[in-house]
mmCIF file of C-alpha atoms in Angstrom:
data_model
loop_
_atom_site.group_PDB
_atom_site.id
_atom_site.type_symbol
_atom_site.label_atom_id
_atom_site.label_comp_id
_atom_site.label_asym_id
_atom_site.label_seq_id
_atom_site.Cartn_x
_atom_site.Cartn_y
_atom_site.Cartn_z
ATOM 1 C CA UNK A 1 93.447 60.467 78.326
ATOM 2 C CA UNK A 2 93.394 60.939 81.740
ATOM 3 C CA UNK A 3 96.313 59.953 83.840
ATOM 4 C CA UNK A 4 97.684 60.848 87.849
ATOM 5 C CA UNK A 5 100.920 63.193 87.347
ATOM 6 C CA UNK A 6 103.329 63.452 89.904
ATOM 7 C CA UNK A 7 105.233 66.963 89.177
ATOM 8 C CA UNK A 8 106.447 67.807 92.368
ATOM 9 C CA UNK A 9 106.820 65.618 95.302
ATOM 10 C CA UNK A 10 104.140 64.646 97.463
ATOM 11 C CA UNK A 11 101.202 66.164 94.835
ATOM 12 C CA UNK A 12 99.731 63.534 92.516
ATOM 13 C CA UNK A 13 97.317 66.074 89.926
ATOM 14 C CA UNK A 14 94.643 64.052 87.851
ATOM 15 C CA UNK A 15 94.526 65.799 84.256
ATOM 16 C CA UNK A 16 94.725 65.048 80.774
ATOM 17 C CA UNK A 17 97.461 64.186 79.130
ATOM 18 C CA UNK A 18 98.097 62.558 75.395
ATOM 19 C CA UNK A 19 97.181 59.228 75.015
ATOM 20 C CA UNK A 20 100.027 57.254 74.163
ATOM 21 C CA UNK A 21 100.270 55.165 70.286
ATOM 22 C CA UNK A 22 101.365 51.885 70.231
ATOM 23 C CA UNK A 23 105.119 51.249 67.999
ATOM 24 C CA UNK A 24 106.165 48.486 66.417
ATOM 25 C CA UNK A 25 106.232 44.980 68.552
ATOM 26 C CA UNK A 26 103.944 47.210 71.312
ATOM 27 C CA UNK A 27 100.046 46.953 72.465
ATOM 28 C CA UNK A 28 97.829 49.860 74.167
ATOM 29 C CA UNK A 29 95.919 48.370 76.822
ATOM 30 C CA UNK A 30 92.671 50.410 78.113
ATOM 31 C CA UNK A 31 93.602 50.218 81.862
ATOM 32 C CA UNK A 32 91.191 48.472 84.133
ATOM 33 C CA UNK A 33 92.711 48.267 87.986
ATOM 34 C CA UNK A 34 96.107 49.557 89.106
ATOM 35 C CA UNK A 35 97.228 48.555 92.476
ATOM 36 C CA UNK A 36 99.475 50.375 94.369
ATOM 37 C CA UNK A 37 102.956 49.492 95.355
ATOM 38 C CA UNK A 38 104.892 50.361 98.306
ATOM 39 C CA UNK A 39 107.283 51.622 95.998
ATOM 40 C CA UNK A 40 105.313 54.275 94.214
ATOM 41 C CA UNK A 41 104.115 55.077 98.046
ATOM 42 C CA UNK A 42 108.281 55.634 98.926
ATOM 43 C CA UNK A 43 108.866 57.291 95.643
ATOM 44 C CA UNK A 44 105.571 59.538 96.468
ATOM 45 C CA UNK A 45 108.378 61.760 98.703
ATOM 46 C CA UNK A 46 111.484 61.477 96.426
ATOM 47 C CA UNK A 47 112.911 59.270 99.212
ATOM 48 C CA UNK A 48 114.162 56.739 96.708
ATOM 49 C CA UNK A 49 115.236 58.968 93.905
ATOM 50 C CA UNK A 50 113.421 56.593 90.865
ATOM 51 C CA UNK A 51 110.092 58.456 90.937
ATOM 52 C CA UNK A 52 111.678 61.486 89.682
ATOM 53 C CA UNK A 53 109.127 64.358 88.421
ATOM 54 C CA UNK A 54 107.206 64.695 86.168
ATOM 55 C CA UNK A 55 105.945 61.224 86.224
ATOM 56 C CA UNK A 56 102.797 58.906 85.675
ATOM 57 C CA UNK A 57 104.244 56.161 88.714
ATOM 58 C CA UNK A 58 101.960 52.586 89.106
ATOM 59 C CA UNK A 59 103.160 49.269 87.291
ATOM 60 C CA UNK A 60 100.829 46.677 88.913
ATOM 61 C CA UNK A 61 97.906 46.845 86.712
ATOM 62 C CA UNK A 62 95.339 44.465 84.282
ATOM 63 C CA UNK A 63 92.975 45.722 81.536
ATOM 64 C CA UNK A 64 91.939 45.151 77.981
ATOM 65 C CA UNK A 65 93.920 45.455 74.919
ATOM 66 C CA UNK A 66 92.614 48.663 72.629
ATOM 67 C CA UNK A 67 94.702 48.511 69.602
ATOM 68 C CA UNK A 68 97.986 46.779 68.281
ATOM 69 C CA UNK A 69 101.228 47.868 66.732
ATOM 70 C CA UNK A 70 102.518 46.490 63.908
ATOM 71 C CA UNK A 71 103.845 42.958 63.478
ATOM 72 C CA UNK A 72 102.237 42.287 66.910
ATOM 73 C CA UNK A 73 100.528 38.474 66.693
ATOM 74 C CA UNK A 74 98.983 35.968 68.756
ATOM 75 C CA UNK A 75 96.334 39.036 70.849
ATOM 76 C CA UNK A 76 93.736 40.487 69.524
ATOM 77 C CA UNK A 77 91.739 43.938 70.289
ATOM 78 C CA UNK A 78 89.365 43.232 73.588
ATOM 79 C CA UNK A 79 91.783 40.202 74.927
ATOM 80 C CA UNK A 80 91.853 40.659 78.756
ATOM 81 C CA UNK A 81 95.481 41.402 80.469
ATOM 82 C CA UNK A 82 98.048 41.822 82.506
ATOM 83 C CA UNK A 83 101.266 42.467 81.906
ATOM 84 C CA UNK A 84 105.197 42.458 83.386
ATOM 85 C CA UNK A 85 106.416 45.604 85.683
ATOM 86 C CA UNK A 86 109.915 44.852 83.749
ATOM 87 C CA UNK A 87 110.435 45.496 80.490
ATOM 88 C CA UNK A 88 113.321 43.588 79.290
ATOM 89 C CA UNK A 89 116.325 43.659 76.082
ATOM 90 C CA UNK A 90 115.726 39.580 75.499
ATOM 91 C CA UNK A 91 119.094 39.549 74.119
ATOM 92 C CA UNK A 92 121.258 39.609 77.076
ATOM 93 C CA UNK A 93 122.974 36.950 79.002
ATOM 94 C CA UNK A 94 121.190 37.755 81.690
ATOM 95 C CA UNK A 95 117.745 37.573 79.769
ATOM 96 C CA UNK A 96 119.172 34.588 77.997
ATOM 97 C CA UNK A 97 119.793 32.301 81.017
ATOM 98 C CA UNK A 98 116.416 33.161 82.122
ATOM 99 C CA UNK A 99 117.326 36.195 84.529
ATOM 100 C CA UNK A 100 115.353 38.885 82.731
ATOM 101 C CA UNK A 101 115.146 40.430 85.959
ATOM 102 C CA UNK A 102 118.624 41.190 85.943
ATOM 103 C CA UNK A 103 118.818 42.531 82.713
ATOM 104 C CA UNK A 104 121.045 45.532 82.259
ATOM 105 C CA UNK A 105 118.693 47.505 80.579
ATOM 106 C CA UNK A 106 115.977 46.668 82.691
ATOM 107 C CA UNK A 107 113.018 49.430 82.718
ATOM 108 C CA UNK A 108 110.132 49.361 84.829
ATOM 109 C CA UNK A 109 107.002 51.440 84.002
ATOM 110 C CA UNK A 110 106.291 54.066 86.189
ATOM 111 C CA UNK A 111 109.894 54.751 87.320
ATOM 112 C CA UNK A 112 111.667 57.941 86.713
ATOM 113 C CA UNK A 113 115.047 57.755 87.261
ATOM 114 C CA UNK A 114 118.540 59.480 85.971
ATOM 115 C CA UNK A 115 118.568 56.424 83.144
ATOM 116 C CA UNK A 116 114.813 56.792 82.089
ATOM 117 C CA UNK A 117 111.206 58.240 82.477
ATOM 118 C CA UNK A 118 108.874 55.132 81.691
ATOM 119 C CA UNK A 119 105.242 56.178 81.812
ATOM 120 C CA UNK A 120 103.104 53.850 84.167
ATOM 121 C CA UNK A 121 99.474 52.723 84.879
ATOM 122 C CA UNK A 122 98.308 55.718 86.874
ATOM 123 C CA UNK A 123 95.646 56.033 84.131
ATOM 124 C CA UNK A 124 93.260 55.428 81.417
ATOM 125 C CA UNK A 125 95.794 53.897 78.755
ATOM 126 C CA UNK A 126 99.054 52.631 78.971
ATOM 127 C CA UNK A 127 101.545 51.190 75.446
ATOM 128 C CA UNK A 128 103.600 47.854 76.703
ATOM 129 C CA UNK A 129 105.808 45.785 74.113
ATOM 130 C CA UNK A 130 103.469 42.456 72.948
ATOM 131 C CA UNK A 131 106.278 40.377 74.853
ATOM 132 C CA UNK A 132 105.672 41.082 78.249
ATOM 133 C CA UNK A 133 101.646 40.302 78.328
ATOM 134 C CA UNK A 134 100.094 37.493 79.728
ATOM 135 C CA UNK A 135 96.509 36.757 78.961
ATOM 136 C CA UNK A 136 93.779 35.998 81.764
ATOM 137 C CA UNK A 137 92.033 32.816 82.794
ATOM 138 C CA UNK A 138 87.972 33.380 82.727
ATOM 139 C CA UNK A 139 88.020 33.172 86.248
ATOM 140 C CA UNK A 140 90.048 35.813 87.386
ATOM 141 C CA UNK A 141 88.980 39.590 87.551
ATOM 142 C CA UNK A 142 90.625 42.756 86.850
ATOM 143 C CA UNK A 143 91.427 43.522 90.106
ATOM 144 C CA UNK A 144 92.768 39.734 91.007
ATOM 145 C CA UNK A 145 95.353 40.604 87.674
ATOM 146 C CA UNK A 146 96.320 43.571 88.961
ATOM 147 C CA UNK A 147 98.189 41.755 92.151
ATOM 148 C CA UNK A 148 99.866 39.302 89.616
ATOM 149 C CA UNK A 149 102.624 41.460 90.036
ATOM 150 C CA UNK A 150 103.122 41.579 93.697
ATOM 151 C CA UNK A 151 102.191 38.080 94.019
ATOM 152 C CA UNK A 152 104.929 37.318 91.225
ATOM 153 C CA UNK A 153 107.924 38.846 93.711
ATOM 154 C CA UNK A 154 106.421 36.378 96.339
ATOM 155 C CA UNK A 155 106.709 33.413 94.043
ATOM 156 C CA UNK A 156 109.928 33.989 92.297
ATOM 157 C CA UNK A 157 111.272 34.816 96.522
ATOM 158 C CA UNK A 158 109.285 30.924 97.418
ATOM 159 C CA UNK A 159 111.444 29.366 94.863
ATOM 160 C CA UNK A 160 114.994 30.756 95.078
ATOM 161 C CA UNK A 161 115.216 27.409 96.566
ATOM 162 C CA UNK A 162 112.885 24.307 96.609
ATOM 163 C CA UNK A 163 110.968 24.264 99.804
ATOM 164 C CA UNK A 164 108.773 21.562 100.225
ATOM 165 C CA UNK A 165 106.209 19.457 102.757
ATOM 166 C CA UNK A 166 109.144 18.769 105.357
ATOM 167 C CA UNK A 167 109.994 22.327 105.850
ATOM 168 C CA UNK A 168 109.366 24.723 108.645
ATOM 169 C CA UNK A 169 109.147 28.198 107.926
ATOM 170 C CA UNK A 170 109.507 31.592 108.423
ATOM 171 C CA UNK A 171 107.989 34.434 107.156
ATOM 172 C CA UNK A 172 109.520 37.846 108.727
ATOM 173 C CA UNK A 173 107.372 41.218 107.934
ATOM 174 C CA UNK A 174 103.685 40.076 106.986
ATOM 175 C CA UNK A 175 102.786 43.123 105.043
ATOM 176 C CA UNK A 176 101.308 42.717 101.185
ATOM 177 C CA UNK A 177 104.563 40.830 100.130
ATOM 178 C CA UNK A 178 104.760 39.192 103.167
ATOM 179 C CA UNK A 179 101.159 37.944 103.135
ATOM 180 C CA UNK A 180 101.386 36.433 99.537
ATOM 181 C CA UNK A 181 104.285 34.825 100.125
ATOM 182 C CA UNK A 182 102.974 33.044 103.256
ATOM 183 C CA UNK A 183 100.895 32.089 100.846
ATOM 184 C CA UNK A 184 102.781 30.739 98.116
ATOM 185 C CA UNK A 185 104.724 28.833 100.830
ATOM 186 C CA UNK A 186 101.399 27.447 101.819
ATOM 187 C CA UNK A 187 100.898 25.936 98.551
ATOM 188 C CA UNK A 188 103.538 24.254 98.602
ATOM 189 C CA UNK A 189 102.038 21.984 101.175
ATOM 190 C CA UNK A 190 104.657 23.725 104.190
ATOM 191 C CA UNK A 191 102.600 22.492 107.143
ATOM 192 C CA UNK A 192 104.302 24.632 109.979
ATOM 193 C CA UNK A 193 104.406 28.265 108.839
ATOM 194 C CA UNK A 194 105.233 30.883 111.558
ATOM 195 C CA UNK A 195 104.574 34.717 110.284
ATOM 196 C CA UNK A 196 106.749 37.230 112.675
ATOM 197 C CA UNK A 197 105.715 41.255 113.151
ATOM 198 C CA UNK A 198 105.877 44.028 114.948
ATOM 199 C CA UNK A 199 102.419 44.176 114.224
ATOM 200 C CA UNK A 200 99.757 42.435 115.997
ATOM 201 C CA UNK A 201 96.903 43.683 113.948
ATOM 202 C CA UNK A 202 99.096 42.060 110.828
ATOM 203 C CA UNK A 203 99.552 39.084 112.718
ATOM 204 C CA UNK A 204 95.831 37.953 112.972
ATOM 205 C CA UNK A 205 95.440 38.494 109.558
ATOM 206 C CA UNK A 206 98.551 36.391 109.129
ATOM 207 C CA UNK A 207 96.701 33.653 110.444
ATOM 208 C CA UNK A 208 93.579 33.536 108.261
ATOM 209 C CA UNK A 209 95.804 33.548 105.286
ATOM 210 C CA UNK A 210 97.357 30.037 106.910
ATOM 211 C CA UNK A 211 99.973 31.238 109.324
ATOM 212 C CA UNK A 212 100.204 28.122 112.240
ATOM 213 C CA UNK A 213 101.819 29.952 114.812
ATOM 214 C CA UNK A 214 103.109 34.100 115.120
ATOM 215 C CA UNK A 215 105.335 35.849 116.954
ATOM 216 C CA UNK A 216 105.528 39.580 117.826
ATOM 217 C CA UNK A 217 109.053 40.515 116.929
ATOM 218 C CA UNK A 218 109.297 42.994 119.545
ATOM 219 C CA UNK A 219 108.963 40.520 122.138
ATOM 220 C CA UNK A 220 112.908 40.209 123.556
ATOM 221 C CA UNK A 221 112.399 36.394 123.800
ATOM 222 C CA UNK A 222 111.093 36.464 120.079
ATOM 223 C CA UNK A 223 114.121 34.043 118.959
ATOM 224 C CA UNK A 224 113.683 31.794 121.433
ATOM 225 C CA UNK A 225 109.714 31.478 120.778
ATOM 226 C CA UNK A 226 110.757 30.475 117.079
ATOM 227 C CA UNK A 227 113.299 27.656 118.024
ATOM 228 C CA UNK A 228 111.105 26.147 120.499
ATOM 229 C CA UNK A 229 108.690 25.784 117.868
ATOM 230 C CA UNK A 230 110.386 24.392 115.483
ATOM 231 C CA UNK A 231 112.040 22.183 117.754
ATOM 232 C CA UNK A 232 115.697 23.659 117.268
ATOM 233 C CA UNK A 233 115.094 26.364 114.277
ATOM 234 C CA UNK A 234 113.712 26.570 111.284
ATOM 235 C CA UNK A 235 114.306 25.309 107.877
ATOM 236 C CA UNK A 236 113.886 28.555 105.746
ATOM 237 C CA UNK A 237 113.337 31.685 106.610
ATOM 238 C CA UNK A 238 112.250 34.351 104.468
ATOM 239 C CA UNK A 239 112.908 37.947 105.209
ATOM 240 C CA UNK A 240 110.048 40.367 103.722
ATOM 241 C CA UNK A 241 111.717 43.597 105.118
ATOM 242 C CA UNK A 242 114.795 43.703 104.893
ATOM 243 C CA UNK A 243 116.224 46.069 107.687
ATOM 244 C CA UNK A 244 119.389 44.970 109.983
ATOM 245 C CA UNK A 245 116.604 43.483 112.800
ATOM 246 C CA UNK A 246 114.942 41.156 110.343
ATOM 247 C CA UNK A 247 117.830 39.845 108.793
ATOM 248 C CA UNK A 248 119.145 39.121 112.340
ATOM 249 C CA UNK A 249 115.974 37.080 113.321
ATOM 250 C CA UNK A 250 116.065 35.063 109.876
ATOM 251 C CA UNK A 251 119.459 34.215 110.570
ATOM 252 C CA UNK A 252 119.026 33.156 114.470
ATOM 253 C CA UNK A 253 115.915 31.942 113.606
ATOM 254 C CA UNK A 254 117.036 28.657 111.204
ATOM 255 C CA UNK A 255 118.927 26.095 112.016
ATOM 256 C CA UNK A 256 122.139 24.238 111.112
ATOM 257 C CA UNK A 257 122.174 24.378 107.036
ATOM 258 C CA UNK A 258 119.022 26.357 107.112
ATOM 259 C CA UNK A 259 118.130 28.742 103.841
ATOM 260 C CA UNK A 260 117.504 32.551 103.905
ATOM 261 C CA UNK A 261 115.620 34.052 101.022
ATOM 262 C CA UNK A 262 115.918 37.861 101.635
ATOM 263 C CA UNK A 263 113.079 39.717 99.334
ATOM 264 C CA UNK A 264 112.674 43.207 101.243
ATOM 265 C CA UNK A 265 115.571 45.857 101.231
ATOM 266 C CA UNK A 266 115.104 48.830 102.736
ATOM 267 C CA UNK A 267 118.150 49.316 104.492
ATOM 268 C CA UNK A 268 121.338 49.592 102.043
ATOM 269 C CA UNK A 269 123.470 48.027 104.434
ATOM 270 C CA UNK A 270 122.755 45.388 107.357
ATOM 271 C CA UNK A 271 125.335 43.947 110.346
ATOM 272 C CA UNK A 272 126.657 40.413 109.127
ATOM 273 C CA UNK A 273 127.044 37.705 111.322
ATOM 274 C CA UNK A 274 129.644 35.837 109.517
ATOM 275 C CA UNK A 275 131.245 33.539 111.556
ATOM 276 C CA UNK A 276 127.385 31.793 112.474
ATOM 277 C CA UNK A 277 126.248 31.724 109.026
ATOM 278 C CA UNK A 278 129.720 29.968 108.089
ATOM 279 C CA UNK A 279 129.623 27.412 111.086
ATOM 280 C CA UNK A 280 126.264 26.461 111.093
ATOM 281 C CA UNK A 281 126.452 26.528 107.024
ATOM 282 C CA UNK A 282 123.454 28.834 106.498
ATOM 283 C CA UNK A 283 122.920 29.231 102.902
ATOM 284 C CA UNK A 284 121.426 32.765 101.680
ATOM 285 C CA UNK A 285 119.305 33.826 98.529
ATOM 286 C CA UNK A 286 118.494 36.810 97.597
ATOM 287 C CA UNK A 287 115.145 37.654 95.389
ATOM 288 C CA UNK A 288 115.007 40.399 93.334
ATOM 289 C CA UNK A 289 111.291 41.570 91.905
ATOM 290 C CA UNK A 290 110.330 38.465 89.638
ATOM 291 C CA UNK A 291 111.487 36.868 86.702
ATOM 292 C CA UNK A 292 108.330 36.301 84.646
ATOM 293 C CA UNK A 293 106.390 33.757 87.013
ATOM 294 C CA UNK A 294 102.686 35.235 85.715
ATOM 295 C CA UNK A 295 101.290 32.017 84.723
ATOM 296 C CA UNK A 296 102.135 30.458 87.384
ATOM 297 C CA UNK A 297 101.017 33.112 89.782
ATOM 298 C CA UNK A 298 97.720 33.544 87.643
ATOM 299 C CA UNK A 299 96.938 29.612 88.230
ATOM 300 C CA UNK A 300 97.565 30.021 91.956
ATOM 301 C CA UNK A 301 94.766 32.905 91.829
ATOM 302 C CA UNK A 302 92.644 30.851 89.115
ATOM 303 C CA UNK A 303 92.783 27.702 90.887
ATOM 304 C CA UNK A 304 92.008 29.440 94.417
ATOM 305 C CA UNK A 305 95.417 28.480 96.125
ATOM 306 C CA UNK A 306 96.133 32.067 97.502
ATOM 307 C CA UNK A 307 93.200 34.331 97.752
ATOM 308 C CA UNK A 308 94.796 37.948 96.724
ATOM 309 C CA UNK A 309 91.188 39.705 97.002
ATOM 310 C CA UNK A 310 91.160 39.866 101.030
ATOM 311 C CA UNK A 311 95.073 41.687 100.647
ATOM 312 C CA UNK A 312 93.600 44.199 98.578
ATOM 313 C CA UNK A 313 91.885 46.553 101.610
ATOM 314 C CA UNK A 314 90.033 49.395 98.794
ATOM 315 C CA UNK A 315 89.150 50.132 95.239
ATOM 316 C CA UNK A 316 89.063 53.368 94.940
ATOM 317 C CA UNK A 317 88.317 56.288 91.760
ATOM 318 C CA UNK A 318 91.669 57.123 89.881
ATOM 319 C CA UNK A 319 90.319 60.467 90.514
ATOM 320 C CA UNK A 320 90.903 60.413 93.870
ATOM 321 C CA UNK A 321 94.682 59.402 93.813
ATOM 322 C CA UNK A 322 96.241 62.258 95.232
ATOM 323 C CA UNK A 323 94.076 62.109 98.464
ATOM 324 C CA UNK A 324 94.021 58.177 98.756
ATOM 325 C CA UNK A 325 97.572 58.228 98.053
ATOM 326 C CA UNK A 326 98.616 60.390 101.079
ATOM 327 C CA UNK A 327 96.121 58.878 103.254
ATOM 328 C CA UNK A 328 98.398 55.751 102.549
ATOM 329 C CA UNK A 329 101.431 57.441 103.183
ATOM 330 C CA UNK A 330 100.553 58.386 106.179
ATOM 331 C CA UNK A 331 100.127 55.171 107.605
ATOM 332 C CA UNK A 332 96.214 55.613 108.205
ATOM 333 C CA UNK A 333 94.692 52.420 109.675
ATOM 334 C CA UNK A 334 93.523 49.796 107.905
ATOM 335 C CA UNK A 335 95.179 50.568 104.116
ATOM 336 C CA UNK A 336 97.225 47.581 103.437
ATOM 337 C CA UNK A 337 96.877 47.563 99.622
ATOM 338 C CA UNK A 338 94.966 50.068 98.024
ATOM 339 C CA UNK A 339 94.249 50.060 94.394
ATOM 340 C CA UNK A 340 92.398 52.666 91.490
ATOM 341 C CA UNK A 341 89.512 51.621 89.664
ATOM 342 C CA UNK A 342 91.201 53.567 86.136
ATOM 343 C CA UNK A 343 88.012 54.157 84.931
ATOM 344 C CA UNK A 344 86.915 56.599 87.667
#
């Protein structure tokens, strides 16, 4: 098959490589759409040390199931897609309770790391245990599928904590994540939402995805702006970024017993203001990636509730990786969310 290898930093080559077989309990799906994530973009440099060469990166992808292991029931061959970025023990407590994102032998495909080199969607096939799949609705395309995932770290973030018709909120870095979970938020029948950037180009498209009111975060007053129009702060705040500045608005930005969900974590370590956060009893959630909210996610796309086709900004040839994927990390204009047409 052929697949996008990574074996030095910064160099995606497009070759042939053997096409995986499915094992026991696993499915081979012929690979449709991959998106791209902003962490195969950081791990395109090394910078995060879990893209470690040689490596086929991508894990937010949708296609068609080409041939079953054994023992695998309930799919058939042709049965359209998507599947989980996580793949999960199922036995731990962690998995147990629910919390299969915190499992502690978590894998995701398309990460290279010191633990494991798991082979991801940057291609024409990929093998994925039966467990993880979800099957599609009629209505929604390969492409749509492929942003299940991202949408999925937006919807598990939306309900660390319920957040309902009464609330005013926040949303703090409007970028891919940040856009579908302004959306998700939406859905939820919030009626004041209030998207926050550096980014003014982001912010107008903040506002045709539902955003009432924005604020450009580099504007020194950009606090005040918030609380005035929420009449005092907001409800719940969620933080998309995740760098010492955005944490800092979230938290001046609710107010008393107000909820931050943080979801973005770029910086390792962020300034705390304690003493506020005890005093004005601000409670805090963090989100890590999702916990298996695909049919929920794919009913939000089926039912039209958030519209993930105008986040996508290209389909492109997998063929073209390499070049689209630099173009990307160089910040050129315009490339929100890219993602590979696997059969090109």
């Amino acid at each position: 098959m052929k697949a996008l290898v990574m074996h030095e930093y910064k160099k995606l080559s497009y070759e042939d490589v053997p096409t995986p077989e499915p094992k026991k309990g696993e499915v081979r799906v012929r690979l449709k759409t991959t998106c791209v994530c902003g962490s195969d973009v950081h791990g395109f440099d090394g910078s995060t040390g879990r893209r470690q060469p040689p490596v086929i990166m991508g894990h937010e992808s949708s296609g068609v199931i080409d041939k079953l292991g054994e023992g695998v029931e309930g799919y058939t061959v042709g049965d359209r897609v998507t599947f989980d970025s996580t793949v999960y023990c199922g036995t731990c407590d962690m998995c147990k309770k629910g919390f299969v994102n915190l499992c502690g032998t978590r894998q995701v495909l398309g990460v290279s790391c010191d633990d494991y080199n798991r082979a991801g969607c940057f291609a024409e096939y990929v093998v994925v245990p039966a467990y993880i799949l979800y099957r599609l609705p009629d209505n929604v395309t390969f492409p749509q599928a492929a942003m299940v995932e991202p949408l999925s770290v937006a919807y598990h973030a939306a309900t660390r904590t319920t957040i309902g018709p009464e609330d005013k909120a926040v949303i703090c870095g409007v970028g891919t994540i940040g856009l579908l979970t302004l959306q998700v938020v939406k859905s939820f029948g919030v009626k004041q939402l209030i998207a926050v950037d550096i980014d003014d180009k982001k912010l107008d498209i903040a506002k045709e995805h539902g955003a009432t009111d924005v604020v450009n975060s580099r504007d020194p007053d950009a606090v005040e702006q918030i609380l005035k129009l929420t009449d005092g702060g907001a409800t719940v705040a969620l933080d998309a970024t995740g760098i010492n500045a955005t944490l800092d608005l979230c938290l001046r930005s609710v107010g008393l017993a107000g909820k931050v969900i943080l979801i973005g974590n770029v910086a390792p370590k962020t300034d705390f203001p304690l003493q506020s956060v005890v005093t004005r009893q601000i409670s805090i959630f963090g989100s890590c990636a999702s916990a298996g909210e695909y049919p929920e996610c794919l009913d939000l796309i089926s039912e039209g509730k958030v519209d993930v086709d105008s986040v996508l900004s290209k389909i492109v040839p997998l063929s073209e990786g390499h070049e689209w994927m630099t173009k990307i990390y160089n910040g050129e204009d315009g490339l929100t969310k890219i993602a590979f047409d696997c059969e090109a």
